[in-house]
CSV table of C-alpha atoms in Angstrom, one decimal:
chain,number,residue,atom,x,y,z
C,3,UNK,CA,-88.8,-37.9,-137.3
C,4,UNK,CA,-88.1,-37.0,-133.5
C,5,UNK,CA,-90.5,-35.1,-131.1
C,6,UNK,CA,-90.1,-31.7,-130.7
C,7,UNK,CA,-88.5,-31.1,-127.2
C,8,UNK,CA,-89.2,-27.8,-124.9
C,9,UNK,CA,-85.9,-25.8,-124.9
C,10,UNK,CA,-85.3,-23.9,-121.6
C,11,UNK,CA,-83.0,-20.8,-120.8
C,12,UNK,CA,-82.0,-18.3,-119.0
C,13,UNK,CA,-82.4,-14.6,-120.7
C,14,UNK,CA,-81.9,-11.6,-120.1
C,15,UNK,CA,-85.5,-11.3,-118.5
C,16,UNK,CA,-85.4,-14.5,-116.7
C,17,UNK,CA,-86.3,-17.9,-118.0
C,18,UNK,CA,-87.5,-18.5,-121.3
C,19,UNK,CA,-89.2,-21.5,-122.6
C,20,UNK,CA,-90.1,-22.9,-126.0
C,21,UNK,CA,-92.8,-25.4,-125.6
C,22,UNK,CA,-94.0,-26.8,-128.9
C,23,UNK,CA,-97.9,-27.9,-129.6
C,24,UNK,CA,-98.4,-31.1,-130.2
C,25,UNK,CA,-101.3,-30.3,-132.0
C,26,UNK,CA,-99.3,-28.0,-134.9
C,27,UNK,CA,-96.2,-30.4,-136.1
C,28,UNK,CA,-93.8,-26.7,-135.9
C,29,UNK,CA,-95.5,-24.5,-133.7
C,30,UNK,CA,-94.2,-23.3,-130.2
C,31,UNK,CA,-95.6,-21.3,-127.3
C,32,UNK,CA,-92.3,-18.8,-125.5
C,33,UNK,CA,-92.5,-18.3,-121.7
C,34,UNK,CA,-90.4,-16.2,-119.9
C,35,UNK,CA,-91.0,-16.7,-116.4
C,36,UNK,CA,-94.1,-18.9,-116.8
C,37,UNK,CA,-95.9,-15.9,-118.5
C,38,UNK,CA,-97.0,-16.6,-122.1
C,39,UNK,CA,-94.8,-14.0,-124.3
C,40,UNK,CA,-95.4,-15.4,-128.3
C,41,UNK,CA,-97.2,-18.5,-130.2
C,42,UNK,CA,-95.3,-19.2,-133.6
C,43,UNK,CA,-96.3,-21.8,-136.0
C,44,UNK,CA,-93.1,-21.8,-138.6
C,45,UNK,CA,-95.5,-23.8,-140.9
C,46,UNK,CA,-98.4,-21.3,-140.7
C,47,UNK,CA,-97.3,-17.3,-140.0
C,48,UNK,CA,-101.2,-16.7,-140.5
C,49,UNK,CA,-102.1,-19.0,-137.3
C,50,UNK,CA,-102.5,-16.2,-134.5
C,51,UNK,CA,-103.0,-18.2,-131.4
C,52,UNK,CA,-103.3,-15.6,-129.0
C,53,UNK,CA,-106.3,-12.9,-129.2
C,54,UNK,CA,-104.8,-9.7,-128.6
C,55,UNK,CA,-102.2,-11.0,-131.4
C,56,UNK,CA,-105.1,-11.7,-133.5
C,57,UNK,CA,-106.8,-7.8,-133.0
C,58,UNK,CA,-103.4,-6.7,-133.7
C,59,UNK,CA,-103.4,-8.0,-137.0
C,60,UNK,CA,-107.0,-6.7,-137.6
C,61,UNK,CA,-105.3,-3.1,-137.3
C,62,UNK,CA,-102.6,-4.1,-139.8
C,63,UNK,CA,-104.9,-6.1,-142.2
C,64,UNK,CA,-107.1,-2.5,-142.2
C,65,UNK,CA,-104.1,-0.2,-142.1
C,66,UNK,CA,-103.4,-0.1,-146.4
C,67,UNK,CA,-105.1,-2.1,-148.9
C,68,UNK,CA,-105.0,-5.8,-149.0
C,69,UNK,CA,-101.3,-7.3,-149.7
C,70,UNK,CA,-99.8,-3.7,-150.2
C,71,UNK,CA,-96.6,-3.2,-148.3
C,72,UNK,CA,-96.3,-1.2,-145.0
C,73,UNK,CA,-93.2,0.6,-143.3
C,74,UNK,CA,-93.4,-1.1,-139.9
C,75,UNK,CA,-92.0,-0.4,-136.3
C,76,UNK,CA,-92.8,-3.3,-134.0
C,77,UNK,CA,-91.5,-2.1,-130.2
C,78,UNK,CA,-90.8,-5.5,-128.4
C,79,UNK,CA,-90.2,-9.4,-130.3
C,80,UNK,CA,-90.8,-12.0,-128.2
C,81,UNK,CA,-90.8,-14.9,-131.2
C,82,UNK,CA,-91.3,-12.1,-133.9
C,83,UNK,CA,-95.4,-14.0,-133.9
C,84,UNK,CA,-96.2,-10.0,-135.9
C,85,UNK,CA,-93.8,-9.5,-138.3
C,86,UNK,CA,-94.0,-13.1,-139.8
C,87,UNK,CA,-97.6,-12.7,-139.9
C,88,UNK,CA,-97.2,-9.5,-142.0
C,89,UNK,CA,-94.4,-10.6,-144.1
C,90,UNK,CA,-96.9,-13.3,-145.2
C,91,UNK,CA,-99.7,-11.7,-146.1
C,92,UNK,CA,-98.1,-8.1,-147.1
C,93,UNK,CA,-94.8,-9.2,-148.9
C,94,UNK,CA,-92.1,-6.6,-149.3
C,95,UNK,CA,-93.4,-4.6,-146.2
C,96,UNK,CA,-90.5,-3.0,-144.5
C,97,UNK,CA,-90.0,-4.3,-140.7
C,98,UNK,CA,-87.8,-3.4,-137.9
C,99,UNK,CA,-88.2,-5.1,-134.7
C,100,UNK,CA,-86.5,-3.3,-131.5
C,101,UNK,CA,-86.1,-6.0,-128.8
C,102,UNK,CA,-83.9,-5.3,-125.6
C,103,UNK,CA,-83.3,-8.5,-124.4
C,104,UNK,CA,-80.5,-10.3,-126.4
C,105,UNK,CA,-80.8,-13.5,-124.3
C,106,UNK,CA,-84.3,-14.1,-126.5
C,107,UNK,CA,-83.0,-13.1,-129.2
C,108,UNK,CA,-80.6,-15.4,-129.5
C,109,UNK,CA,-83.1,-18.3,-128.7
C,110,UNK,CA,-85.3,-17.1,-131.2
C,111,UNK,CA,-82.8,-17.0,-134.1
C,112,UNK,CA,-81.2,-20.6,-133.0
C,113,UNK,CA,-84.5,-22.0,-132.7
C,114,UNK,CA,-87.3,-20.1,-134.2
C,115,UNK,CA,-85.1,-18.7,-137.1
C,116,UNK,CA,-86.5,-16.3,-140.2
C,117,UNK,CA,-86.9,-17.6,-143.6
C,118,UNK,CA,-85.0,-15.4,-145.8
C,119,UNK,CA,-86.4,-12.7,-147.8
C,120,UNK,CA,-89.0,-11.3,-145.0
C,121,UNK,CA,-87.9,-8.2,-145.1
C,122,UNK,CA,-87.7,-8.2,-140.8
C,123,UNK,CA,-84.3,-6.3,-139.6
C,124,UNK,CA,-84.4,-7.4,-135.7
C,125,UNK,CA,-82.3,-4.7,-133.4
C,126,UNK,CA,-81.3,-5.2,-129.6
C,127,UNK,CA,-82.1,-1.5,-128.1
C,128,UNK,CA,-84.3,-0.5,-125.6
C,129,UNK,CA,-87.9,0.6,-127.5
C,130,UNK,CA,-88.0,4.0,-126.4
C,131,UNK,CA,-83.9,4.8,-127.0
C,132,UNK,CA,-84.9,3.1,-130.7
C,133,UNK,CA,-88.5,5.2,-130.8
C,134,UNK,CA,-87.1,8.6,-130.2
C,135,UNK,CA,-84.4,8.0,-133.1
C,136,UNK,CA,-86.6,6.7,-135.2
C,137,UNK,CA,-86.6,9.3,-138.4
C,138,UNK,CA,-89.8,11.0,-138.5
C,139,UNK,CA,-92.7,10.1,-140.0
C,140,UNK,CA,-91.4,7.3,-141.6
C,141,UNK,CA,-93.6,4.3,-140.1
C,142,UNK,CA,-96.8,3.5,-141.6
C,143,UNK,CA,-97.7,1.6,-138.2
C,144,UNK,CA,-96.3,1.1,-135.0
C,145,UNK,CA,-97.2,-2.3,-133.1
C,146,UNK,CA,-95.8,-1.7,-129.4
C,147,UNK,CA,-95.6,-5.1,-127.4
C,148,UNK,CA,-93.2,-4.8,-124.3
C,149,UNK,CA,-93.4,-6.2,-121.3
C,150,UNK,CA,-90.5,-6.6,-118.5
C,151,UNK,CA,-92.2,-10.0,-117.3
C,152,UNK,CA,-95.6,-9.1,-117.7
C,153,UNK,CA,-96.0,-5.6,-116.7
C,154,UNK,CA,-95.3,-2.5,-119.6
C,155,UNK,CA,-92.1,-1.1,-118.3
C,156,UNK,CA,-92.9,2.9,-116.7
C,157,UNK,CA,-90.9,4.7,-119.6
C,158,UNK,CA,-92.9,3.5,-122.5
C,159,UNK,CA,-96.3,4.7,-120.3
C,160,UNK,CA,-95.8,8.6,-120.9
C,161,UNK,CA,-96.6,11.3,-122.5
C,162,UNK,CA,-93.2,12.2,-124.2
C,163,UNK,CA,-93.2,8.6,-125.1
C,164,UNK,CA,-97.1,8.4,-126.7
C,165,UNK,CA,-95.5,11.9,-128.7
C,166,UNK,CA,-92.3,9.8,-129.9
C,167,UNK,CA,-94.7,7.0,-131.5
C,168,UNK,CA,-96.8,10.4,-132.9
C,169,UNK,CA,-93.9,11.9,-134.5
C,170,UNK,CA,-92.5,8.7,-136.1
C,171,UNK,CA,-95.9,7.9,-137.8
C,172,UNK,CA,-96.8,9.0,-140.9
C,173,UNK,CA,-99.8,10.9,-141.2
C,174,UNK,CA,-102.6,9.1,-141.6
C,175,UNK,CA,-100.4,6.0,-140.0
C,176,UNK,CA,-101.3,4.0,-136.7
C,177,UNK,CA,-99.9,3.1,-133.1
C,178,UNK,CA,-101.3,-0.1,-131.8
C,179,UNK,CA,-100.3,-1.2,-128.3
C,180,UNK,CA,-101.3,-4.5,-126.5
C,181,UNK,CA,-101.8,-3.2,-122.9
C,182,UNK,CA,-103.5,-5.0,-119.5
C,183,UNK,CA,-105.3,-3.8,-116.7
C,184,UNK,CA,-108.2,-5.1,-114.7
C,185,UNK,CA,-111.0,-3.0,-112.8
C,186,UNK,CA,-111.3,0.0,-111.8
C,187,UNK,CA,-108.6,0.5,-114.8
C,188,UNK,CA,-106.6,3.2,-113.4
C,189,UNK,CA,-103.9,2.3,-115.8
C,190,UNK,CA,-105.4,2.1,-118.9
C,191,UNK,CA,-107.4,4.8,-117.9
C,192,UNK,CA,-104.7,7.0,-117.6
C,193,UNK,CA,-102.8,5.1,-120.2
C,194,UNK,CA,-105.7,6.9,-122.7
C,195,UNK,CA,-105.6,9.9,-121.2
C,196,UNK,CA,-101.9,9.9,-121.9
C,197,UNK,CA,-102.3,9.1,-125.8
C,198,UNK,CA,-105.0,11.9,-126.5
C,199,UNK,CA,-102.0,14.1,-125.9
C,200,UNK,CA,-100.5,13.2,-128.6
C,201,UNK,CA,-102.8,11.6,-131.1
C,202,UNK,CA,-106.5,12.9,-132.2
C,203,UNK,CA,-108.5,9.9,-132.1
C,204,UNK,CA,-108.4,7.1,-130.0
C,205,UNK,CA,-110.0,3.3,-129.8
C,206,UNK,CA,-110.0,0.3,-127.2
C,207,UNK,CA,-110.5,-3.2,-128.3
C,208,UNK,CA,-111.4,-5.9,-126.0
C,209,UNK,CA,-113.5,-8.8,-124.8
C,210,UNK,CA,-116.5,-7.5,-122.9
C,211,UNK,CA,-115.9,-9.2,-119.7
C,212,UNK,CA,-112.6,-7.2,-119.7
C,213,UNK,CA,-114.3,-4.1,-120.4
C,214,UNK,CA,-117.1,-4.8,-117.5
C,215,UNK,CA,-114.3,-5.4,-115.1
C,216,UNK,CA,-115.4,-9.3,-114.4
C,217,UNK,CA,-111.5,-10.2,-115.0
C,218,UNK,CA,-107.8,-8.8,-115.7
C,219,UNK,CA,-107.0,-9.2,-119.5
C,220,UNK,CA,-105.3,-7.7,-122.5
C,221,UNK,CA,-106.9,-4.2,-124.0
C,222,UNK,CA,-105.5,-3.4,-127.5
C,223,UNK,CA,-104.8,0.3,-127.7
C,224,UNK,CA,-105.0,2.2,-131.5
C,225,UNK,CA,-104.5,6.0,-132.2
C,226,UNK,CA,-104.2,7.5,-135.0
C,227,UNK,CA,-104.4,11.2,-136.0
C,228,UNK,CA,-107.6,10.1,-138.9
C,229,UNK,CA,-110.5,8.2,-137.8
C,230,UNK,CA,-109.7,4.8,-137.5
C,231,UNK,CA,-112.3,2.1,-139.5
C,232,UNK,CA,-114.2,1.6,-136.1
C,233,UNK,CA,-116.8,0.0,-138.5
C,234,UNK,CA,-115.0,-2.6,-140.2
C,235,UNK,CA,-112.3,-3.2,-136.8
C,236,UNK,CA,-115.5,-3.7,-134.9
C,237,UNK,CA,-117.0,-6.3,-137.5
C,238,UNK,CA,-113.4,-8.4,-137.2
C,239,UNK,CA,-113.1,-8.3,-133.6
C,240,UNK,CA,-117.2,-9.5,-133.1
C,241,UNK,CA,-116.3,-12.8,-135.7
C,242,UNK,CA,-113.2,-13.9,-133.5
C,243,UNK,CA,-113.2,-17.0,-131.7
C,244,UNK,CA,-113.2,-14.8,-128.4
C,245,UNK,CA,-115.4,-11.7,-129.8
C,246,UNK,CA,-114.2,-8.5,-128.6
C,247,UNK,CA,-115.3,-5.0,-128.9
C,248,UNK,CA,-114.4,-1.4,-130.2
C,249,UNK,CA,-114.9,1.3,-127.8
C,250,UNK,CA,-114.7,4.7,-129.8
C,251,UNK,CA,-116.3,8.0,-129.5
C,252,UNK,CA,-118.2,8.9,-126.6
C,253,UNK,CA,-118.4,5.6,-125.1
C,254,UNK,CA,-114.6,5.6,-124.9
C,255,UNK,CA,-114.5,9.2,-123.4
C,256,UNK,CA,-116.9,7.7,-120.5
C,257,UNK,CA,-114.6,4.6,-119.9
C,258,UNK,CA,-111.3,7.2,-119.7
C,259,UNK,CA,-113.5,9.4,-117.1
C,260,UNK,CA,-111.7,12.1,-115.5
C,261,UNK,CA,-108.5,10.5,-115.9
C,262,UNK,CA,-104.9,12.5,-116.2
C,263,UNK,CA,-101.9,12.0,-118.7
C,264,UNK,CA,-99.0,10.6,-117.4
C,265,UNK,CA,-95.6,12.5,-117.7
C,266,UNK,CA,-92.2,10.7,-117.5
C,267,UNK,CA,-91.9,11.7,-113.8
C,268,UNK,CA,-94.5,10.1,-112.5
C,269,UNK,CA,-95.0,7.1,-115.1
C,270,UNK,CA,-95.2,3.8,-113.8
C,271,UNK,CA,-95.7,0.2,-114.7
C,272,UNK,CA,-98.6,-1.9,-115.8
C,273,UNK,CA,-100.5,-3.5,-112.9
C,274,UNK,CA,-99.1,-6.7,-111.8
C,275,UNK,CA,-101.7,-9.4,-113.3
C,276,UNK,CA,-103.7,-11.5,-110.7
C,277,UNK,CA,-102.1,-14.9,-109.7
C,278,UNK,CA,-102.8,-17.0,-113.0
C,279,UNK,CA,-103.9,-14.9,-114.8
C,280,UNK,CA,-102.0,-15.3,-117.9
C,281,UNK,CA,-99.6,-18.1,-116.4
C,282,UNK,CA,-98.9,-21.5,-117.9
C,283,UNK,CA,-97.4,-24.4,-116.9
């Protein structure tokens, strides 16, 4: 059998790469750019290489009861690591996938391509043009993943945005966003400010050293208009290879400080990450 060989292109967001691990016989890391966008093993849908990919599926493994179906709205993707997770382990869940960059899709399809029967519709729209026609309340969760490069473009950072995810949900149903900011945090600061506009409760996982400011990193967002299972996200997050934790409550409210919502006039991007910091190769 040959050796897998990395695939390179150009996209519609610059260069994308497929590397494949030669530890995993059919998995593969995507680049664009040189920053690390999805890890798929086509052999394994369970195997969630990258952490914040890992506390995302913590939220949809606590969202219903184990196997049943959800009604899902994934905003951004990349090698569609998410929806193959969930088709696996909730079968007959209902997935859309809004992606704007049709270069990667294409890549994706040709090399990466769906089994049949997942129940994953993919669409190339923008993720706020696809959010705000979404009908409402007819997503059980919302997984929001989009970076141009790596920073979160401006217009999915506002508050009329963080109200389009709230009126899509159903109640009861969850928005889960994998974010990144480094100290002092004015963005995801203000990024949680933004979201108690809209939604009534409010949670941050992450590793601690992100949380104490010792390095830039991913932050996992959730809001939800019930009380999330802080309990039992907490006790999934602490048993990862890379233990994280739940902030929630009061210690959350002292992390957000006195920070301000963010309205679609004055939204802008995610930080630019350090040099390194999430490069590869």
């Amino acid at each position: 059998m040959n050796e897998p060989i990395p695939v390179s292109r150009a996209v519609d967001g610059g260069t994308a790469k497929l590397m494949p691990d030669l530890d995993r016989p059919r998995a593969w890391l995507l680049t664009v750019d040189g920053a690390p966008q999805s890890y798929v093993d086509l052999d394994d849908p369970g195997h969630l290489e990258f952490e914040y990919a890992r506390r995302i599926a913590h939220v949809l493994d606590a969202a219903a009861d184990p196997g049943a179906p959800l009604d899902v709205l994934h905003l951004g993707g990349g090698a569609l690591t998410l929806p193959r997770y969930l088709a696996a382990s909730r079968p007959g869940s209902h997935q859309v996938v809004i992606e704007a960059d049709r270069g990667l899709l294409e890549l994706v399809a040709e090399h990466l391509p769906l089994p049949s029967g997942t129940g994953i519709t993919v669409r190339p729209e923008d993720a706020r043009t696809a959010l705000e026609a979404a009908p409402e309340g007819s997503a059980d969760v919302i997984v929001a993943d989009v970076f141009g490069g790596s920073r979160v473009p401006a217009h999915l950072t506002s508050v009329e945005y963080a109200r389009a995810a709230a009126r899509a949900l159903r109640p009861g149903g969850w928005y889960a966003a994998n974010l990144a900011d480094g100290a002092p945090f004015a963005f995801l600061r203000s990024q949680l400010a933004t979201y108690r506009t809209a939604f009534a409760h409010l949670a941050l996982i992450a590793e601690p050293s992100v949380l104490r400011g010792r390095r830039f990193g991913n932050a996992v967002l959730v809001a939800s208009q019930s009380e999330p299972p802080v309990a039992v996200l907490a006790r999934r997050t602490a048993a990862d290879a890379f233990p994280a934790r739940v902030e929630y409550g009061e210690a959350l409210e002292r992390f957000m400080g006195g920070a301000a919502p963010v309205r679609d006039e004055d939204a802008t991007p995610s930080p630019e990450p350090p040099d390194g910091a999430f490069s590869v190769g």
